[in-house]
């Protein structure tokens, strides 16, 4: 039986990983307050006692806007915490899989970002995640760093759930239409991570999101279309707006589609983002 430690197990991705281990794998989930990954001593002690073969780090400071005014906390978790885990994994001979983000890029490209394209984050969150990637790769020779994007699930708070709620509460929704990326279901990412481990993927940086591309406006419209037949009242219409009309503390990349060619060569092609979106929206509507 292969033992896998999942940190951040109460988050969107951690929940889906904990639910979906392949046959022959058992997961051990930890999150705050049991294990704070910023505490290097506690991390070392935990790994030395559990001795997993693999550590998947889903723990992160993910509040992109709050990070702008709370940089110390973002760096402590996303840079220092990730490195603590990588050092401890190396010490016990475990492989670490670390999750990173499309926000390491500045969005100036207009074709999908390759894993070795030069990163240039626009904000504190992206910078802290980039330094986390580098710390992990430095500390753990066998590490897999998997960048993903626009994650959502039936759990926690995310754009899909927020849109579904607001379109039933507000008269109109105004959604940014000039930022392009790829919505990614946490279920899809969990499946991809298990497949990369099963494939014994060579160490390095990988990109994974669902397939295709969309703006936040496209995603909101897709959620509305899926929900429409199930709602008693007509959901609010959605109006496309420009980034400049929706100012936020953190700047976001205008384009952050990830090139998945190398990942797909190892684990097979992914699904278009609309397929898992339908599953999640249907599950959310059924649970009402
Ligand atoms: N969400 C996205 O759109 C997105 C996009 C691209 C990449 N990613 C990356 O994907 C990964 C998973 O994201 P997610 O959406 O699943 O995140 P999430 O739902 O925010 O979950 C992160 C988990 O980590 C925990 N955590 C925070 N600080 C910790 C610490 N010091 N020690 C231990 N655990 C801690 C959080 O606890 P609290 O809730 O109590 O803080 C939470 O349970 C992250 O690496 C993230 O950067 C996410």
CSV table of C-alpha atoms in Angstrom, one decimal, residues 7-135:
chain,number,residue,atom,x,y,z
A,7,UNK,CA,-1.6,18.8,3.1
A,8,UNK,CA,-4.3,21.4,2.9
A,9,UNK,CA,-6.8,18.4,2.8
A,10,UNK,CA,-9.8,20.6,3.7
A,11,UNK,CA,-9.3,22.8,0.6
A,12,UNK,CA,-10.9,22.4,-2.8
A,13,UNK,CA,-8.2,20.2,-4.2
A,14,UNK,CA,-7.3,18.4,-0.9
A,15,UNK,CA,-10.9,17.2,-0.6
A,16,UNK,CA,-11.0,15.8,-4.1
A,17,UNK,CA,-7.6,14.1,-3.7
A,18,UNK,CA,-8.6,12.5,-0.4
A,19,UNK,CA,-11.8,11.1,-2.1
A,20,UNK,CA,-10.1,9.6,-5.1
A,21,UNK,CA,-6.9,7.7,-4.4
A,22,UNK,CA,-6.2,4.9,-6.9
A,23,UNK,CA,-6.2,1.3,-5.8
A,24,UNK,CA,-3.2,0.5,-3.7
A,25,UNK,CA,-2.9,4.0,-2.4
A,26,UNK,CA,-4.0,5.4,1.0
A,27,UNK,CA,-4.1,9.1,1.8
A,28,UNK,CA,-3.5,10.8,5.1
A,29,UNK,CA,-4.9,14.3,5.1
A,30,UNK,CA,-3.7,17.2,7.2
A,31,UNK,CA,-4.7,20.8,7.4
A,32,UNK,CA,-4.7,23.7,9.9
A,33,UNK,CA,-4.7,23.5,12.9
A,34,UNK,CA,-3.2,19.9,13.1
A,35,UNK,CA,-0.2,20.8,10.9
A,36,UNK,CA,0.8,24.3,10.0
A,37,UNK,CA,3.3,24.0,7.1
A,38,UNK,CA,5.0,27.2,8.1
A,39,UNK,CA,6.3,25.4,11.2
A,40,UNK,CA,9.4,23.6,9.9
A,41,UNK,CA,9.9,21.6,13.1
A,42,UNK,CA,6.3,20.3,13.1
A,43,UNK,CA,6.5,19.5,9.4
A,44,UNK,CA,9.7,17.5,9.9
A,45,UNK,CA,8.3,15.7,12.9
A,46,UNK,CA,5.0,14.8,11.1
A,47,UNK,CA,6.8,13.4,8.0
A,48,UNK,CA,9.3,11.5,10.1
A,49,UNK,CA,6.5,9.9,12.1
A,50,UNK,CA,4.2,9.1,9.1
A,51,UNK,CA,6.9,8.2,6.6
A,52,UNK,CA,4.7,8.6,3.5
A,53,UNK,CA,6.1,7.7,0.1
A,54,UNK,CA,4.6,10.8,-1.5
A,55,UNK,CA,3.6,14.3,-0.2
A,56,UNK,CA,1.1,16.3,-2.2
A,57,UNK,CA,1.1,19.9,-1.1
A,58,UNK,CA,-2.4,21.5,-1.6
A,59,UNK,CA,-1.9,23.8,1.4
A,60,UNK,CA,-1.6,27.4,0.2
A,61,UNK,CA,-2.5,31.0,0.9
A,62,UNK,CA,-4.9,31.5,-2.0
A,63,UNK,CA,-6.6,34.9,-1.2
A,64,UNK,CA,-5.1,36.7,-4.3
A,65,UNK,CA,-6.4,40.2,-3.4
A,66,UNK,CA,-5.7,39.9,0.3
A,67,UNK,CA,-2.1,38.9,-0.4
A,68,UNK,CA,-1.4,42.4,-1.6
A,69,UNK,CA,-1.7,43.8,1.9
A,70,UNK,CA,-0.7,40.6,3.7
A,71,UNK,CA,2.5,39.7,1.8
A,72,UNK,CA,4.3,38.3,4.9
A,73,UNK,CA,1.6,35.7,5.4
A,74,UNK,CA,1.4,34.7,1.7
A,75,UNK,CA,5.2,34.3,1.5
A,76,UNK,CA,5.3,32.3,4.8
A,77,UNK,CA,2.8,29.8,3.5
A,78,UNK,CA,3.5,29.7,-0.3
A,79,UNK,CA,7.3,30.0,-0.2
A,80,UNK,CA,8.5,29.0,3.2
A,81,UNK,CA,5.8,26.3,3.9
A,82,UNK,CA,6.3,24.7,0.5
A,83,UNK,CA,10.1,24.5,1.1
A,84,UNK,CA,9.6,23.1,4.6
A,85,UNK,CA,7.6,20.2,3.1
A,86,UNK,CA,10.1,19.7,0.3
A,87,UNK,CA,13.1,19.5,2.7
A,88,UNK,CA,11.3,17.1,5.0
A,89,UNK,CA,10.2,15.0,2.0
A,90,UNK,CA,13.8,14.8,0.8
A,91,UNK,CA,14.9,13.8,4.3
A,92,UNK,CA,12.6,10.8,4.5
A,93,UNK,CA,13.0,9.9,0.8
A,94,UNK,CA,9.5,10.8,-0.2
A,95,UNK,CA,8.5,12.4,-3.5
A,96,UNK,CA,6.8,15.8,-3.3
A,97,UNK,CA,4.1,17.0,-5.7
A,98,UNK,CA,3.6,20.7,-5.3
A,99,UNK,CA,0.7,22.7,-6.8
A,100,UNK,CA,1.3,26.1,-8.4
A,101,UNK,CA,-0.5,28.6,-10.5
A,102,UNK,CA,-1.0,30.3,-13.9
A,103,UNK,CA,-0.6,33.6,-11.9
A,104,UNK,CA,3.2,33.1,-12.1
A,105,UNK,CA,2.8,34.5,-15.7
A,106,UNK,CA,2.1,38.1,-16.6
A,107,UNK,CA,-0.4,37.3,-19.3
A,108,UNK,CA,1.4,39.2,-22.1
A,109,UNK,CA,1.5,36.1,-24.4
A,110,UNK,CA,-1.4,35.3,-26.7
A,111,UNK,CA,-0.7,31.6,-27.1
A,112,UNK,CA,-0.7,28.9,-24.3
A,113,UNK,CA,2.1,29.2,-21.8
A,114,UNK,CA,4.7,26.4,-21.8
A,115,UNK,CA,6.2,25.1,-18.6
A,116,UNK,CA,9.5,26.7,-19.4
A,117,UNK,CA,8.2,30.1,-20.5
A,118,UNK,CA,9.7,32.9,-18.3
A,119,UNK,CA,7.5,33.6,-15.3
A,120,UNK,CA,6.8,37.2,-14.4
A,121,UNK,CA,4.1,37.5,-11.7
A,122,UNK,CA,1.9,40.6,-11.5
A,123,UNK,CA,1.2,40.4,-7.8
A,124,UNK,CA,2.2,39.1,-4.4
A,125,UNK,CA,0.3,35.8,-4.6
A,126,UNK,CA,1.9,34.9,-8.0
A,127,UNK,CA,5.4,35.9,-6.7
A,128,UNK,CA,5.0,33.9,-3.5
A,129,UNK,CA,3.9,30.9,-5.5
A,130,UNK,CA,6.8,31.3,-7.9
A,131,UNK,CA,9.3,31.4,-5.0
A,132,UNK,CA,7.5,28.3,-3.6
A,133,UNK,CA,8.1,26.4,-6.9
A,134,UNK,CA,11.8,27.4,-6.9
A,135,UNK,CA,12.2,26.4,-3.2
